[in-house]
Amino acid sequence: MELKDSNFYRYYTEKAGLSDADFEALKPYFSFKTVPHNTYLLRAGEHCSHAFFVESGLLQSFSLDEKGGEHILQFAPENWIASDRASHYFNQPSDFYIKAIEHSEVVYIHVDFMEKGTSLNTNFGCFIEHSLQRNIYIQQRRINSLLAMTAKERYLSFMETYPGLLLRVPQWMIASYLGITPESLSRVRRELLNER
């Protein structure tokens, strides 16, 4: 795939203002990779040295409890980024896993991409700052939803955040993301159908 034909290129030129010259200078800091279904991009205990931009396909970020149960933190469909910022920023082992749950094309973005991009283009630096603040906002909303929202409200919020995923991920994964059992999710879905 040609760089200019990629979602990655469009995303960073349209949203962050990177130029062709900027991309040329940043080439050492990103690479396109094909990631087969069920492949891990990051495992707990590893250091996260990349962010993963989803060109096509679908990733999930999750943790495992002591019984081996998955707790899904994030889905990353096309044009989303998955990473472990704490591992990356504080240079500590990750507590999380990132895995492809569909055959995916992923751009591996090295940690130096952001710093180098900021030094090349002030618009990019502003974009990174805005993205970081937006990420904090989203994380705060997610925490609040788990603490204060009903299962139905969480499900409606999920549909708003991930409108295209209902047919792409199994019900148990959606339930894990919502912090409820699959049976509770079935009940919520039935209630919503009956309201129509």
Coordinates of C-alpha atoms in Angstrom, one line a residue:
M1 CA 0.0 0.0 0.0
E2 CA 1.2 3.5 -0.9
L3 CA 1.5 5.8 2.1
K4 CA -0.7 8.4 0.5
D5 CA -3.5 5.8 0.0
S6 CA -3.6 4.9 3.7
N7 CA -6.0 6.0 6.4
F8 CA -2.9 6.7 8.5
Y9 CA -1.7 9.3 6.1
R10 CA -5.1 10.9 5.8
Y11 CA -5.6 10.9 9.5
Y12 CA -2.4 12.7 10.3
T13 CA -2.5 15.1 7.3
E14 CA -6.1 16.1 7.8
K15 CA -6.3 16.1 11.6
A16 CA -2.7 16.9 12.6
G17 CA -1.4 19.0 9.7
L18 CA 1.6 16.8 8.8
S19 CA 3.0 17.5 5.4
D20 CA 4.6 15.2 2.9
A21 CA 8.1 16.4 4.0
D22 CA 7.1 15.7 7.6
F23 CA 6.1 12.2 6.7
E24 CA 9.4 11.7 4.9
A25 CA 11.3 12.7 8.0
L26 CA 9.1 10.5 10.2
K27 CA 9.5 7.3 8.0
P28 CA 11.9 5.7 10.5
Y29 CA 9.3 5.9 13.2
F30 CA 6.4 3.9 11.8
S31 CA 5.8 0.7 9.8
F32 CA 2.8 -1.0 8.3
K33 CA 2.3 -4.6 9.3
T34 CA -0.2 -7.3 8.6
V35 CA -1.5 -8.8 11.9
P36 CA -3.4 -12.1 11.7
H37 CA -6.5 -12.8 13.8
N38 CA -5.7 -13.7 17.4
T39 CA -2.2 -12.2 17.3
Y40 CA -0.9 -10.4 20.3
L41 CA 0.7 -7.0 19.7
L42 CA 1.4 -6.5 23.4
R43 CA 1.4 -8.9 26.4
A44 CA 1.2 -8.1 30.1
G45 CA 4.8 -7.8 31.4
E46 CA 6.2 -6.4 28.2
H47 CA 7.2 -2.8 27.7
C48 CA 5.0 -1.0 25.2
S49 CA 7.3 0.8 22.7
H50 CA 4.6 1.4 20.1
A51 CA 1.2 2.8 19.6
F52 CA -0.9 0.8 17.1
F53 CA -3.0 2.7 14.5
V54 CA -5.6 0.4 13.0
E55 CA -5.6 0.8 9.2
S56 CA -8.1 -2.0 8.8
G57 CA -9.4 -4.7 11.2
L58 CA -10.0 -4.6 14.9
L59 CA -7.9 -4.7 18.1
Q60 CA -8.9 -5.1 21.7
S61 CA -7.0 -3.9 24.8
F62 CA -7.7 -6.0 27.9
S63 CA -6.4 -7.3 31.3
L64 CA -6.8 -10.7 32.8
D65 CA -7.9 -11.4 36.4
E66 CA -6.4 -14.1 38.6
K67 CA -9.0 -16.6 37.2
G68 CA -8.1 -15.8 33.6
G69 CA -11.2 -13.7 32.9
E70 CA -10.8 -10.9 30.3
H71 CA -11.7 -7.4 31.2
I72 CA -11.9 -5.4 28.0
L73 CA -10.8 -1.8 28.3
Q74 CA -11.0 -0.7 24.7
F75 CA -11.8 -1.8 21.2
A76 CA -9.8 -0.1 18.4
P77 CA -11.5 -0.3 15.0
E78 CA -10.3 1.5 11.8
N79 CA -8.7 4.9 12.4
W80 CA -8.4 4.3 16.2
I81 CA -5.1 3.9 18.2
A82 CA -4.4 1.3 20.9
S83 CA -1.5 1.5 23.2
D84 CA -0.5 1.3 26.9
R85 CA 0.4 4.9 27.6
A86 CA 1.6 4.2 31.1
S87 CA 4.0 1.5 30.0
H88 CA 5.2 3.7 27.2
Y89 CA 5.6 6.9 29.1
F90 CA 6.9 5.6 32.4
N91 CA 9.0 2.8 30.9
Q92 CA 7.3 0.1 33.0
P93 CA 6.0 -3.3 32.2
S94 CA 2.5 -3.3 30.8
D95 CA -0.5 -4.6 32.8
F96 CA -2.5 -5.1 29.6
Y97 CA -2.7 -7.1 26.4
I98 CA -3.4 -5.8 23.0
K99 CA -4.7 -8.4 20.5
A100 CA -6.1 -8.5 17.0
I101 CA -9.6 -9.9 17.0
E102 CA -9.9 -9.6 13.3
H103 CA -7.3 -9.9 10.5
S104 CA -5.8 -6.4 10.7
E105 CA -3.5 -4.0 8.9
V106 CA -1.8 -2.0 11.7
V107 CA 0.7 0.9 11.7
Y108 CA 3.3 0.4 14.4
I109 CA 4.1 3.9 15.6
H110 CA 7.4 4.1 17.6
V111 CA 7.4 6.2 20.8
D112 CA 9.7 8.7 19.1
F113 CA 7.2 9.5 16.3
M114 CA 5.3 12.0 18.5
E115 CA 8.4 13.8 19.8
K116 CA 10.0 14.0 16.3
G117 CA 6.7 15.1 14.7
T118 CA 6.2 17.8 17.3
S119 CA 9.7 19.2 16.6
L120 CA 8.9 19.2 12.9
N121 CA 5.4 20.8 13.0
T122 CA 3.9 23.0 15.7
N123 CA 0.4 22.0 14.5
F124 CA 1.2 18.4 15.2
G125 CA 2.3 19.3 18.7
C126 CA -1.1 21.0 19.3
F127 CA -2.9 18.0 17.9
I128 CA -1.0 15.6 20.2
E129 CA -1.8 17.8 23.2
H130 CA -5.5 17.9 22.2
S131 CA -5.5 14.1 21.6
L132 CA -4.0 13.6 25.1
Q133 CA -6.6 15.8 26.7
R134 CA -9.4 14.0 24.8
N135 CA -8.1 10.6 25.9
I136 CA -8.2 11.7 29.5
Y137 CA -11.7 13.0 29.0
I138 CA -12.8 9.7 27.5
Q139 CA -11.1 7.7 30.2
Q140 CA -12.9 9.7 32.9
R141 CA -16.3 9.2 31.2
R142 CA -15.5 5.5 30.9
I143 CA -14.7 5.2 34.7
N144 CA -17.8 7.2 35.6
S145 CA -20.0 5.0 33.4
L146 CA -18.7 1.9 35.2
L147 CA -19.3 3.5 38.6
A148 CA -22.5 5.4 38.1
M149 CA -24.5 4.2 35.0
T150 CA -26.9 1.4 34.7
A151 CA -26.2 -1.5 32.4
K152 CA -28.7 -0.1 29.9
E153 CA -27.0 3.3 30.0
R154 CA -23.6 1.7 29.5
Y155 CA -24.9 -0.3 26.5
L156 CA -26.3 2.8 24.9
S157 CA -23.1 4.6 25.5
F158 CA -21.2 1.7 23.9
M159 CA -23.4 1.9 20.8
E160 CA -22.7 5.6 20.6
T161 CA -18.9 5.1 20.9
Y162 CA -18.7 2.0 18.7
P163 CA -21.6 2.2 16.3
G164 CA -20.2 -0.4 13.9
L165 CA -19.1 -3.0 16.3
L166 CA -22.3 -4.7 17.3
L167 CA -22.1 -7.2 14.4
R168 CA -18.3 -7.5 14.6
V169 CA -17.7 -8.7 18.2
P170 CA -19.3 -11.5 20.2
Q171 CA -21.8 -10.6 22.9
W172 CA -19.5 -11.9 25.7
M173 CA -16.8 -9.3 24.6
I174 CA -19.4 -6.5 24.7
A175 CA -20.5 -7.7 28.2
S176 CA -16.8 -7.7 29.3
Y177 CA -16.3 -4.2 28.1
L178 CA -19.5 -3.1 29.9
G179 CA -18.5 -4.9 33.1
I180 CA -21.7 -7.1 33.1
T181 CA -22.4 -10.7 32.5
P182 CA -23.6 -11.9 29.0
E183 CA -26.9 -12.8 30.6
S184 CA -27.3 -9.2 31.8
L185 CA -26.5 -7.9 28.4
S186 CA -29.1 -10.2 26.8
R187 CA -31.7 -8.8 29.3
V188 CA -30.7 -5.2 28.4
R189 CA -31.0 -5.9 24.7
R190 CA -34.5 -7.5 25.2
E191 CA -35.6 -4.4 27.2
L192 CA -34.5 -2.1 24.4
L193 CA -36.2 -4.2 21.8
N194 CA -39.5 -4.1 23.8
E195 CA -39.2 -0.3 24.1
R196 CA -39.4 0.1 20.3

